[in-house]
Coordinates of C-alpha atoms in Angstrom, one line a residue:
X269 CA 30.9 7.4 34.6
X270 CA 34.1 6.2 36.3
X271 CA 34.1 3.2 38.5
X272 CA 33.2 4.0 42.1
X273 CA 34.5 2.1 45.0
X274 CA 31.2 2.4 46.8
X275 CA 27.6 2.9 45.7
X276 CA 26.4 6.5 45.6
X277 CA 22.8 7.5 45.1
X278 CA 21.7 11.1 44.4
X279 CA 19.7 12.4 47.4
X280 CA 17.9 15.7 47.4
X281 CA 16.8 17.2 50.6
X282 CA 13.4 15.6 50.1
X283 CA 14.8 12.3 49.0
X284 CA 17.8 11.8 51.3
X285 CA 16.0 11.4 54.4
X286 CA 13.0 11.4 52.3
X287 CA 13.9 7.9 52.6
X288 CA 11.5 8.0 55.4
X289 CA 7.8 8.7 55.8
X290 CA 4.4 7.5 56.8
X291 CA 3.8 3.9 57.4
X292 CA 0.1 3.8 57.9
X293 CA -1.6 2.3 61.0
X294 CA -2.9 -0.7 59.1
X295 CA 0.6 -1.5 58.0
X296 CA 1.6 -2.6 61.5
X297 CA 0.2 -6.1 61.1
X298 CA 3.4 -7.7 59.9
X299 CA 6.5 -8.2 61.9
X300 CA 8.7 -10.7 63.7
X301 CA 8.0 -14.4 64.0
X302 CA 6.0 -15.4 67.1
X303 CA 7.9 -18.5 68.1
X304 CA 10.9 -20.7 67.5
X305 CA 9.0 -23.0 65.2
X306 CA 8.5 -20.2 62.7
X307 CA 12.2 -19.2 62.9
X308 CA 13.2 -22.8 62.2
X309 CA 10.9 -23.0 59.2
X310 CA 12.3 -19.9 57.7
X311 CA 15.9 -20.8 58.5
X312 CA 15.3 -24.1 56.8
X313 CA 14.4 -22.8 53.4
X314 CA 16.0 -19.4 53.2
X315 CA 17.6 -20.2 49.9
X316 CA 18.0 -23.2 47.6
X317 CA 19.1 -23.9 44.1
X318 CA 18.0 -27.4 42.8
X319 CA 17.6 -29.2 39.5
X320 CA 14.2 -30.8 39.7
X321 CA 12.4 -33.3 37.5
X322 CA 8.9 -32.8 36.4
X323 CA 7.8 -35.4 38.9
X324 CA 9.2 -33.3 41.7
X325 CA 12.3 -35.5 42.3
X326 CA 15.5 -33.7 43.0
X327 CA 18.1 -34.5 40.3
X328 CA 21.0 -32.2 41.4
X329 CA 21.7 -29.8 44.3
X330 CA 23.5 -26.6 43.4
X331 CA 22.8 -25.0 46.8
X332 CA 21.2 -27.0 49.6
X333 CA 18.4 -25.4 51.6
X334 CA 20.1 -23.4 54.3
X335 CA 19.6 -24.7 57.8
X336 CA 18.3 -28.1 56.5
X337 CA 19.1 -31.2 58.4
X338 CA 22.8 -30.8 57.4
X339 CA 22.8 -33.8 55.1
X340 CA 25.3 -33.6 52.3
X341 CA 23.7 -32.4 49.0
X342 CA 24.2 -35.9 47.4
X343 CA 21.8 -37.3 50.1
X344 CA 19.1 -34.9 48.9
X345 CA 19.3 -36.2 45.3
X346 CA 16.4 -38.5 44.4
X347 CA 14.2 -37.2 47.2
X348 CA 11.1 -35.2 46.5
X349 CA 10.7 -31.4 47.1
X350 CA 7.8 -32.4 49.3
X351 CA 10.3 -34.0 51.7
X352 CA 12.0 -30.6 52.2
X353 CA 9.1 -28.1 52.1
X354 CA 5.7 -28.3 53.8
X355 CA 2.8 -29.5 51.6
X356 CA 1.4 -26.2 50.3
X357 CA 4.7 -24.7 49.3
X358 CA 5.9 -28.0 47.8
X359 CA 2.8 -28.1 45.6
X360 CA 3.4 -24.5 44.6
X361 CA 7.0 -25.2 43.7
X362 CA 6.1 -28.2 41.6
X363 CA 3.5 -26.2 39.7
X364 CA 6.1 -23.6 38.9
X365 CA 8.5 -26.3 37.6
X366 CA 5.8 -27.8 35.4
X367 CA 4.8 -24.4 34.1
X368 CA 8.4 -23.7 33.1
X369 CA 8.9 -27.1 31.4
X370 CA 5.6 -27.0 29.5
X371 CA 5.9 -23.3 28.5
X372 CA 9.6 -23.7 27.7
X373 CA 10.4 -20.4 29.3
X374 CA 11.4 -19.0 32.7
X375 CA 8.6 -19.0 35.2
X376 CA 8.8 -16.5 38.0
X377 CA 6.3 -16.2 40.9
X378 CA 6.0 -15.7 44.6
X379 CA 4.3 -17.7 47.4
X380 CA 3.2 -16.6 50.8
X381 CA 0.5 -18.2 53.0
X382 CA 0.1 -15.1 55.2
X383 CA 0.4 -14.8 58.9
X384 CA 3.7 -16.1 60.3
X385 CA 4.4 -18.2 57.2
X386 CA 7.5 -17.5 55.1
X387 CA 7.2 -15.8 51.8
X388 CA 9.2 -17.2 48.9
X389 CA 10.4 -15.9 45.6
X390 CA 10.4 -18.8 43.1
X391 CA 12.1 -18.9 39.7
X392 CA 12.0 -22.1 37.5
X393 CA 14.2 -22.3 34.4
X394 CA 13.6 -25.1 31.9
X395 CA 16.6 -27.4 31.4
X396 CA 15.0 -29.7 28.8
X397 CA 11.8 -31.6 28.3
X398 CA 11.5 -33.1 31.8
X399 CA 13.5 -30.9 34.2
X400 CA 14.0 -27.4 35.4
X401 CA 16.4 -25.4 37.6
X402 CA 14.5 -24.3 40.7
X403 CA 15.6 -21.3 42.6
X404 CA 13.8 -20.6 45.9
X405 CA 14.6 -17.6 48.1
X406 CA 12.9 -16.6 51.4
X407 CA 11.9 -12.9 51.0
X408 CA 10.0 -12.8 54.2
X409 CA 12.1 -9.9 55.6
X410 CA 11.1 -7.8 52.6
X411 CA 7.4 -8.8 52.7
X412 CA 6.7 -9.0 56.4
X413 CA 9.0 -6.5 58.0
X414 CA 6.4 -5.4 60.5
X415 CA 4.4 -8.6 61.2
X416 CA 2.5 -9.0 64.5
X417 CA 3.9 -5.8 65.8
X418 CA 0.8 -5.0 67.8
X419 CA 0.6 -8.4 69.5
X420 CA 4.3 -8.0 70.5
X421 CA 3.7 -4.5 72.0
X422 CA 5.6 -2.7 69.3
X423 CA 3.0 0.0 68.8
X424 CA 2.5 3.2 70.8
X425 CA -1.2 3.2 71.5
X426 CA -1.7 7.0 71.4
X427 CA 0.0 7.7 68.1
X428 CA -0.1 4.2 66.5
X429 CA 3.6 4.7 65.7
X430 CA 6.2 2.0 66.4
X431 CA 7.7 2.4 69.8
X432 CA 11.3 2.5 71.2
X433 CA 11.7 -1.3 71.1
X434 CA 10.7 -1.6 67.5
X435 CA 13.0 1.2 66.5
X436 CA 15.9 -0.6 68.2
X437 CA 15.1 -3.8 66.4
X438 CA 14.9 -2.2 62.9
X439 CA 18.0 -0.1 63.5
X440 CA 20.0 -3.3 64.3
X441 CA 18.8 -4.9 61.0
X442 CA 19.6 -1.7 59.1
X443 CA 23.2 -1.6 60.5
X444 CA 23.7 -5.3 59.6
X445 CA 22.9 -4.5 55.9
X446 CA 24.9 -1.2 55.9
X447 CA 28.0 -3.0 57.1
X448 CA 27.9 -5.2 54.0
X449 CA 27.2 -2.3 51.7
X450 CA 29.6 0.1 53.4
X451 CA 26.6 2.5 53.6
X452 CA 25.7 5.3 55.9
X453 CA 22.6 6.0 58.1
X454 CA 21.4 8.5 60.6
X455 CA 19.4 8.4 63.8
X456 CA 17.5 11.6 64.8
X457 CA 15.9 12.0 68.2
X458 CA 13.4 14.8 68.7
X459 CA 12.3 16.3 72.1
X460 CA 9.1 18.3 72.2
X461 CA 9.2 20.9 74.9
X462 CA 6.2 22.7 76.6
X463 CA 3.8 19.8 76.0
X464 CA 3.8 19.1 79.7
X465 CA 2.9 22.7 80.5
X466 CA -0.4 22.3 78.8
X467 CA -1.4 19.6 81.2
X468 CA -2.7 22.3 83.5
X469 CA -5.3 23.4 81.0
X470 CA -5.7 20.3 78.8
X471 CA -6.8 16.9 79.9
X472 CA -5.1 13.6 79.1
X473 CA -7.2 13.1 75.9
X474 CA -6.3 16.5 74.6
X475 CA -2.7 16.0 75.3
X476 CA -3.0 12.8 73.3
X477 CA -4.5 14.8 70.4
X478 CA -1.4 17.1 70.5
X479 CA 1.0 14.1 70.4
X480 CA -1.0 12.5 67.6
X481 CA -0.8 15.7 65.6
X482 CA 3.0 15.8 66.1
X483 CA 3.3 12.2 65.0
X484 CA 1.2 12.8 61.9
X485 CA 3.4 15.8 60.9
X486 CA 6.5 13.8 61.5
X487 CA 5.5 10.9 59.2
X488 CA 3.9 13.3 56.6
X489 CA 7.2 15.0 56.0
X490 CA 8.9 11.7 55.3
X491 CA 8.4 9.3 52.4
X492 CA 7.7 5.6 53.0
X493 CA 8.2 5.6 56.7
X494 CA 7.0 2.4 58.4
X495 CA 5.4 1.1 55.2
X496 CA 5.6 -2.7 55.1
X497 CA 4.9 -2.9 51.4
X498 CA 8.0 -0.8 50.4
X499 CA 10.3 -3.3 48.7
X500 CA 13.2 -0.9 48.0
X501 CA 15.1 -0.9 51.3
X502 CA 16.8 2.3 50.3
X503 CA 13.6 4.3 50.0
X504 CA 12.0 4.0 53.5
X505 CA 12.8 4.9 57.0
X506 CA 11.5 4.4 60.5
X507 CA 9.6 6.9 62.6
X508 CA 8.8 6.0 66.3
X509 CA 7.6 7.4 69.6
X510 CA 10.4 6.7 72.0
X511 CA 9.2 8.6 75.2
X512 CA 6.2 10.7 76.2
X513 CA 7.4 13.7 74.4
X514 CA 10.2 12.3 72.3
X515 CA 10.3 10.8 68.8
X516 CA 13.0 8.9 66.9
X517 CA 13.7 8.7 63.2
X518 CA 16.0 6.3 61.4
X519 CA 17.2 7.2 57.9
X520 CA 18.6 3.9 56.5
X521 CA 20.4 5.3 53.5
X522 CA 22.1 8.8 53.3
X523 CA 25.1 10.2 51.4
X524 CA 26.4 12.4 54.1
X525 CA 25.6 14.4 57.3
X526 CA 24.1 17.1 55.2
X527 CA 21.2 14.8 54.1
X528 CA 20.3 14.1 57.7
X529 CA 20.7 17.8 58.5
X530 CA 18.2 18.8 55.7
X531 CA 15.6 16.3 56.9
X532 CA 16.0 17.5 60.6
X533 CA 15.5 21.1 59.7
X534 CA 12.4 20.3 57.7
X535 CA 10.9 18.2 60.5
X536 CA 11.6 20.8 63.2
X537 CA 9.9 23.5 61.1
X538 CA 6.8 21.2 60.7
X539 CA 6.7 20.2 64.3
X540 CA 6.8 23.8 65.6
X541 CA 3.8 25.0 63.6
X542 CA 1.0 26.0 65.9
X543 CA -1.5 23.2 66.8
X544 CA -5.2 24.2 67.0
X545 CA -7.2 22.5 69.7
X546 CA -10.3 23.5 71.6
X547 CA -10.4 26.8 69.8
X548 CA -6.9 27.6 71.0
X549 CA -3.4 27.4 69.4
X550 CA -0.8 25.4 71.1
X551 CA 2.8 26.2 70.4
X552 CA 5.6 23.7 71.0
X553 CA 9.4 23.8 70.7
X554 CA 11.3 21.0 69.1
X555 CA 14.9 20.1 69.6
X556 CA 16.8 17.3 67.9
X557 CA 20.0 15.3 68.1
X558 CA 21.7 13.5 65.2
X559 CA 24.0 10.5 65.3
X560 CA 25.6 9.2 62.1
X561 CA 26.5 5.6 61.2
X562 CA 29.3 4.5 61.3
X563 CA 31.3 7.4 62.8
X564 CA 29.0 7.9 65.8
X565 CA 28.5 4.2 66.6
X566 CA 28.7 0.7 65.1
X567 CA 25.7 -0.8 66.8
X568 CA 22.1 0.2 67.4
X569 CA 22.6 0.9 71.2
X570 CA 25.5 3.2 70.9
X571 CA 24.1 5.0 67.9
X572 CA 20.8 5.6 69.7
X573 CA 22.5 6.7 72.9
X574 CA 24.6 9.2 71.0
X575 CA 21.6 10.6 69.2
X576 CA 19.9 11.1 72.7
X577 CA 23.1 12.8 74.0
X578 CA 23.1 15.2 71.0
X579 CA 19.4 15.9 71.6
X580 CA 20.1 16.8 75.2
X581 CA 22.9 19.0 74.1
X582 CA 20.4 20.8 71.7
X583 CA 17.9 21.2 74.6
X584 CA 20.5 23.0 76.6
X585 CA 21.5 25.2 73.7
X586 CA 20.0 28.7 73.5
X587 CA 20.8 29.0 69.7
X588 CA 20.9 25.7 67.8
X589 CA 17.6 23.8 67.5
X590 CA 19.6 20.6 66.6
X591 CA 23.0 19.2 67.3
X592 CA 25.3 16.6 65.7
X593 CA 26.9 14.1 68.0
X594 CA 30.0 14.0 65.7
X595 CA 32.2 17.0 66.1
X596 CA 33.7 16.4 62.7
X597 CA 30.6 17.6 60.9
X598 CA 30.5 21.0 62.4
X599 CA 32.7 22.4 59.7
X600 CA 30.8 20.5 57.0
X601 CA 29.4 23.6 55.3
X602 CA 32.9 25.2 54.8
X603 CA 34.5 21.9 53.8
X604 CA 31.7 21.2 51.3
X605 CA 32.1 24.6 49.7
X606 CA 35.9 24.3 49.5
X607 CA 35.6 20.8 48.1
X608 CA 33.1 21.9 45.5
X609 CA 35.4 24.7 44.3
X610 CA 38.3 22.2 44.1
X611 CA 36.3 19.7 42.2
X612 CA 35.2 22.3 39.6
X613 CA 38.7 23.6 39.2
X614 CA 40.1 20.1 38.7
X615 CA 37.6 19.4 36.0
X616 CA 38.4 22.6 34.2
X617 CA 42.1 21.9 34.4
X618 CA 41.5 18.3 33.3
X619 CA 43.4 17.0 36.3
X620 CA 41.4 13.7 36.4
X621 CA 43.0 10.6 34.9
X622 CA 41.7 7.3 33.5
X623 CA 43.0 3.8 34.0
X624 CA 41.9 0.6 32.2
X625 CA 41.3 -2.9 33.5
X626 CA 41.0 -5.7 30.9
X627 CA 38.2 -8.2 30.8
X628 CA 39.3 -11.5 29.3
X629 CA 37.6 -14.5 27.8
X630 CA 37.4 -17.3 30.4
X631 CA 38.6 -20.0 27.9
X632 CA 41.1 -18.2 25.7
X633 CA 42.3 -15.7 28.3
X634 CA 42.4 -13.0 25.6
X635 CA 41.1 -9.5 26.3
X636 CA 37.7 -8.8 24.8
X637 CA 37.0 -5.5 26.5
X638 CA 38.4 -3.0 28.9
X639 CA 36.8 -1.1 31.8
X640 CA 37.5 2.6 32.3
X641 CA 38.3 3.5 35.9
X642 CA 38.2 7.2 36.9
X643 CA 41.0 8.4 39.2
X644 CA 40.8 11.6 41.3
X645 CA 43.7 14.0 41.4
X646 CA 45.6 12.9 44.6
X647 CA 47.2 16.3 45.3
X648 CA 43.7 17.7 45.8
X649 CA 41.5 14.9 47.1
X650 CA 44.2 12.6 48.6
X651 CA 42.8 13.1 52.1
X652 CA 39.2 13.0 51.1
X653 CA 36.9 10.0 51.1
X654 CA 36.1 8.8 47.6
X655 CA 32.5 8.5 48.8
X656 CA 32.5 12.1 49.8
X657 CA 33.9 13.3 46.4
X658 CA 31.4 11.2 44.5
X659 CA 28.5 12.3 46.7
X660 CA 29.5 15.9 46.1
X661 CA 29.7 15.4 42.4
X662 CA 26.2 13.8 42.4
X663 CA 24.6 16.5 44.6
X664 CA 26.1 19.4 42.6
X665 CA 25.4 18.0 39.2
X666 CA 29.2 17.8 38.4
X667 CA 28.9 14.1 37.8
X668 CA 27.4 14.9 34.4
X669 CA 30.3 16.9 33.0
X670 CA 32.7 14.5 34.7
X671 CA 30.9 11.6 33.0
X672 CA 31.2 13.4 29.6
X673 CA 34.9 13.7 30.2
X674 CA 35.3 10.0 31.0
X675 CA 33.4 8.9 27.9
X676 CA 35.4 11.2 25.6
X677 CA 38.8 10.2 27.1
X678 CA 38.0 6.5 27.1
X679 CA 36.8 6.7 23.5
X680 CA 40.0 8.4 22.6
X681 CA 41.9 5.5 24.1
X682 CA 39.7 2.9 22.4
X683 CA 40.1 4.6 19.0
X684 CA 43.8 4.4 19.5
X685 CA 43.6 0.7 20.3
X686 CA 41.4 0.0 17.4
X687 CA 43.9 1.7 15.1
X688 CA 46.6 -0.4 16.6
X689 CA 44.9 -3.6 15.4
X690 CA 42.4 -4.4 18.2
X691 CA 39.3 -3.5 16.2
X692 CA 36.9 -5.8 18.1
X693 CA 37.9 -4.6 21.5
X694 CA 35.0 -3.2 23.6
X695 CA 34.8 -0.5 26.2
X696 CA 32.9 -0.6 29.5
X697 CA 32.0 2.5 31.5
X698 CA 30.1 2.9 34.7
X699 CA 27.0 5.1 34.9
X700 CA 25.8 6.8 38.1
X701 CA 22.1 7.0 38.9
X702 CA 22.0 10.6 37.9
X703 CA 23.7 10.0 34.6
X704 CA 21.4 7.0 33.9
X705 CA 18.4 9.2 34.6
X706 CA 19.5 12.0 32.4
X707 CA 17.1 12.6 29.5
X708 CA 19.8 13.1 26.9
X709 CA 21.9 10.1 28.0
X710 CA 21.6 8.0 24.9
X711 CA 21.8 10.8 22.4
X712 CA 25.0 12.1 24.1
X713 CA 26.6 8.7 24.1
X714 CA 25.8 8.0 20.4
X715 CA 27.1 11.5 19.5
X716 CA 30.4 11.0 21.2
X717 CA 30.8 7.5 19.7
X718 CA 30.2 8.8 16.2
X719 CA 32.7 11.6 16.8
X720 CA 35.4 9.0 17.3
X721 CA 34.3 6.7 14.6
X722 CA 33.1 4.0 17.0
X723 CA 30.0 1.9 16.8
X724 CA 27.4 1.4 19.6
X725 CA 28.3 -2.3 19.8
X726 CA 31.8 -1.3 21.0
X727 CA 30.4 0.2 24.3
X728 CA 29.0 -1.5 27.4
X729 CA 27.4 0.6 30.2
X730 CA 27.6 -0.8 33.7
X731 CA 24.9 0.0 36.2
X732 CA 24.3 -1.0 39.8
X733 CA 21.5 -3.3 41.0
X734 CA 19.9 -0.2 42.6
X735 CA 19.8 1.5 39.2
X736 CA 18.2 -1.6 37.5
X737 CA 15.7 -1.8 40.3
X738 CA 14.6 1.9 39.7
X739 CA 14.4 1.2 36.0
X740 CA 12.3 -1.9 36.6
X741 CA 9.7 0.3 38.2
X742 CA 9.4 2.0 34.8
X743 CA 9.2 -1.2 32.9
X744 CA 13.0 -1.1 32.1
X745 CA 12.4 2.0 29.8
X746 CA 16.0 3.3 29.8
X747 CA 17.6 -0.2 29.6
X748 CA 15.4 -1.0 26.6
X749 CA 16.4 2.3 24.9
X750 CA 20.1 1.5 25.5
X751 CA 19.6 -1.9 24.0
X752 CA 17.7 -0.6 21.0
X753 CA 20.5 1.9 20.3
X754 CA 22.9 -1.1 20.1
X755 CA 24.7 -0.5 23.4
X756 CA 25.5 -3.3 25.8
X757 CA 24.0 -3.2 29.4
X758 CA 25.8 -4.9 32.3
X759 CA 24.6 -5.2 35.9
X760 CA 27.6 -4.6 38.2
X761 CA 28.2 -6.4 41.5
X762 CA 25.2 -8.6 41.2
X763 CA 24.1 -10.2 44.4
X764 CA 24.6 -7.3 46.8
X765 CA 21.9 -4.8 46.0
X766 CA 18.1 -4.3 45.7
X767 CA 17.3 -6.5 42.7
X768 CA 15.5 -9.8 43.0
X769 CA 16.0 -12.7 40.6
X770 CA 12.6 -11.8 39.1
X771 CA 13.9 -8.3 38.2
X772 CA 16.9 -9.8 36.5
X773 CA 14.9 -12.4 34.6
X774 CA 12.6 -9.8 33.1
X775 CA 15.3 -7.2 32.3
X776 CA 16.8 -6.6 28.9
X777 CA 20.4 -6.5 30.2
X778 CA 23.2 -8.4 28.4
X779 CA 25.4 -9.5 31.2
X780 CA 25.8 -9.8 34.9
X781 CA 29.0 -9.2 37.0
X782 CA 29.4 -11.5 39.9
X783 CA 30.4 -9.4 42.9
X784 CA 34.1 -10.0 43.9
X785 CA 33.3 -11.0 47.5
X786 CA 31.8 -14.2 46.1
X787 CA 34.9 -14.8 44.0
X788 CA 37.4 -14.1 46.7
X789 CA 36.0 -17.0 48.9
X790 CA 35.4 -19.3 45.9
X791 CA 37.9 -21.9 46.8
X792 CA 37.4 -22.0 50.6
X793 CA 33.6 -21.4 50.8
X794 CA 31.3 -24.0 49.3
X795 CA 28.3 -21.7 49.6
X796 CA 30.1 -19.0 47.5
X797 CA 31.1 -21.6 45.0
X798 CA 27.5 -22.8 44.7
X799 CA 26.3 -19.2 44.4
X800 CA 28.6 -18.5 41.5
X801 CA 27.5 -21.8 39.8
X802 CA 23.8 -21.0 40.4
X803 CA 24.1 -17.4 39.1
X804 CA 26.0 -18.6 36.1
X805 CA 23.5 -21.3 35.2
X806 CA 20.6 -19.0 35.7
X807 CA 22.1 -16.2 33.6
X808 CA 22.8 -18.5 30.7
X809 CA 19.2 -19.8 30.8
X810 CA 18.1 -16.2 30.7
X811 CA 20.3 -15.5 27.7
X812 CA 22.8 -13.3 29.6
X813 CA 26.6 -13.5 29.9
X814 CA 28.5 -13.8 33.2
X815 CA 31.5 -11.7 34.1
X816 CA 33.4 -12.5 37.4
X817 CA 35.4 -9.7 38.8
X818 CA 38.1 -9.7 41.4
X819 CA 39.8 -12.9 40.1
X820 CA 43.3 -13.0 41.7
X821 CA 44.4 -16.7 41.6
X822 CA 44.6 -19.4 38.9
X823 CA 42.4 -21.6 41.1
X824 CA 39.6 -19.1 41.1
X825 CA 39.9 -18.7 37.3
X826 CA 39.8 -22.5 36.7
X827 CA 36.7 -23.0 38.9
X828 CA 34.8 -20.1 37.3
X829 CA 35.7 -21.4 33.8
X830 CA 34.5 -24.9 34.7
X831 CA 31.2 -23.5 36.0
X832 CA 30.7 -21.8 32.6
X833 CA 31.6 -18.2 33.4
X834 CA 32.1 -16.3 30.2
X835 CA 34.5 -13.6 31.1
X836 CA 37.0 -12.9 33.9
X837 CA 38.5 -9.7 35.3
X838 CA 41.1 -9.1 38.0
X839 CA 44.7 -8.8 39.1
X840 CA 45.5 -12.3 37.9
X841 CA 45.5 -11.0 34.3
X842 CA 46.4 -7.3 34.7
X843 CA 46.2 -4.4 37.1
X844 CA 44.6 -1.0 36.2
X845 CA 46.9 0.9 34.0
X846 CA 47.2 3.8 31.5
X847 CA 46.2 3.4 27.9
X848 CA 49.8 3.1 26.9
X849 CA 50.5 0.3 29.3
X850 CA 47.3 -1.4 28.3
X851 CA 48.3 -1.4 24.6
X852 CA 51.6 -3.0 25.5
X853 CA 49.7 -5.7 27.5
X854 CA 47.4 -6.4 24.6
X855 CA 50.4 -6.8 22.2
X856 CA 52.0 -9.3 24.6
X857 CA 48.8 -11.2 24.6
X858 CA 49.0 -11.6 20.8
X859 CA 52.6 -12.8 21.0
X860 CA 51.6 -15.4 23.6

């Protein structure tokens, strides 16, 4: 439940690389734009936030359409949305605006003309009797990730899998996203030996049958591979044929090298099963090489080349069926075992600590709540990556008892602060995906709150966009139960994850935290400033509060307050501290 410095998602052997699986043949009809005209059109309207009259006239520009004719926002005011968008989308946008105004509620929809046309997410938020806030976002990359692949020769004809060029294209896109998220990925290259030897007794068509069967097994063992309709970027992968007897797999989201290793082992076992053809059994041998992002390469070309090099190393090995390119992962099993033991021992000895970071009212600058931040024992984990420790806690299930400890310790601190005269102070804790998915989550939280004489209204649970996205697939079942129990629900780091504006508009969450990268560039970057303003305006129309984190300067705080941000958090007000130091800080706030 402690705050993590990077997102971690539980990944079982099936799920981790299971991020990958069978995109069907008919899914390869969506892909890259065919010409510059299409690129220009999509560039022109990638995202915009406008206040629009019922007539379609633009009243105010919060964020100008990206790549437009570079006119200042004030020059767009008074013009019609039809002057910016083509006729069909303009009509659709205007219909959404009118629906929101007449229905007096948020109207959310999507528009796509098919083919090479861009696909838009549209949200209209009523601002009165004759106007609405119009948010338009191009989601073409999510909707048409594989468009026109066949026409552009991105398909291997024998297997109907994507080919080497397509794998390179998608790997580059994946790396661009992972750099922003500080995520990890894996490239696995497979070499199938002995297929050539059957050429003496099998014809070309029969060899194609063998290759098709291997391709089918490869995609069958993965989940969501090459499926253009998969919206959750973190739950799919790419499987491609890269040479006559070689295949490549990209796992876009992994926790560690062990995830890629588990997937590789499973795929090799499947590929090496005998193949029946012409009343005979064909046996093949599979070897694989694994390269990990970012340690084995920061770009698609180097990552792919290192996976090939590792594959060649495995081909020359008489023992190992697969090889990692990175030498640092060879001791992974021993290191993982030692780290697991250290983590359990630290939990038993209560060697973890908590620090607290105040969240203040943007107008009064008085603390209204505090966020609990988990700190690992430096003498044990000082040299280990925080991502590695969190991933291990998730994979071993230790995150659950650690979360219990965090909740109890933070409630102890909150009880002390309430007794010291801060009876309305709230507490915020972070929930991991595994904790959020636990069946006894709410019962456990309510039991601990009752134990310390605290009410559910005193606690906010912070979840990632990824967690909200997963809950959206279940009609927000867990979020709704948290709300019904009287607990607050906050989406952390909004604007960096998997959730669309539609997901947020339909969710029962109470508040949204603006990701600190937007806040850090608030003064110098007009786009970030407009983004904060737009998110704040939309959240308020949806009945949700806005919290800005990472506030470090008075200038940032003033702009956010002027934009209507409700709460602020950052080093400008206080740094993370112990409960004792926090109490002294709160007492000083009273005196001031």
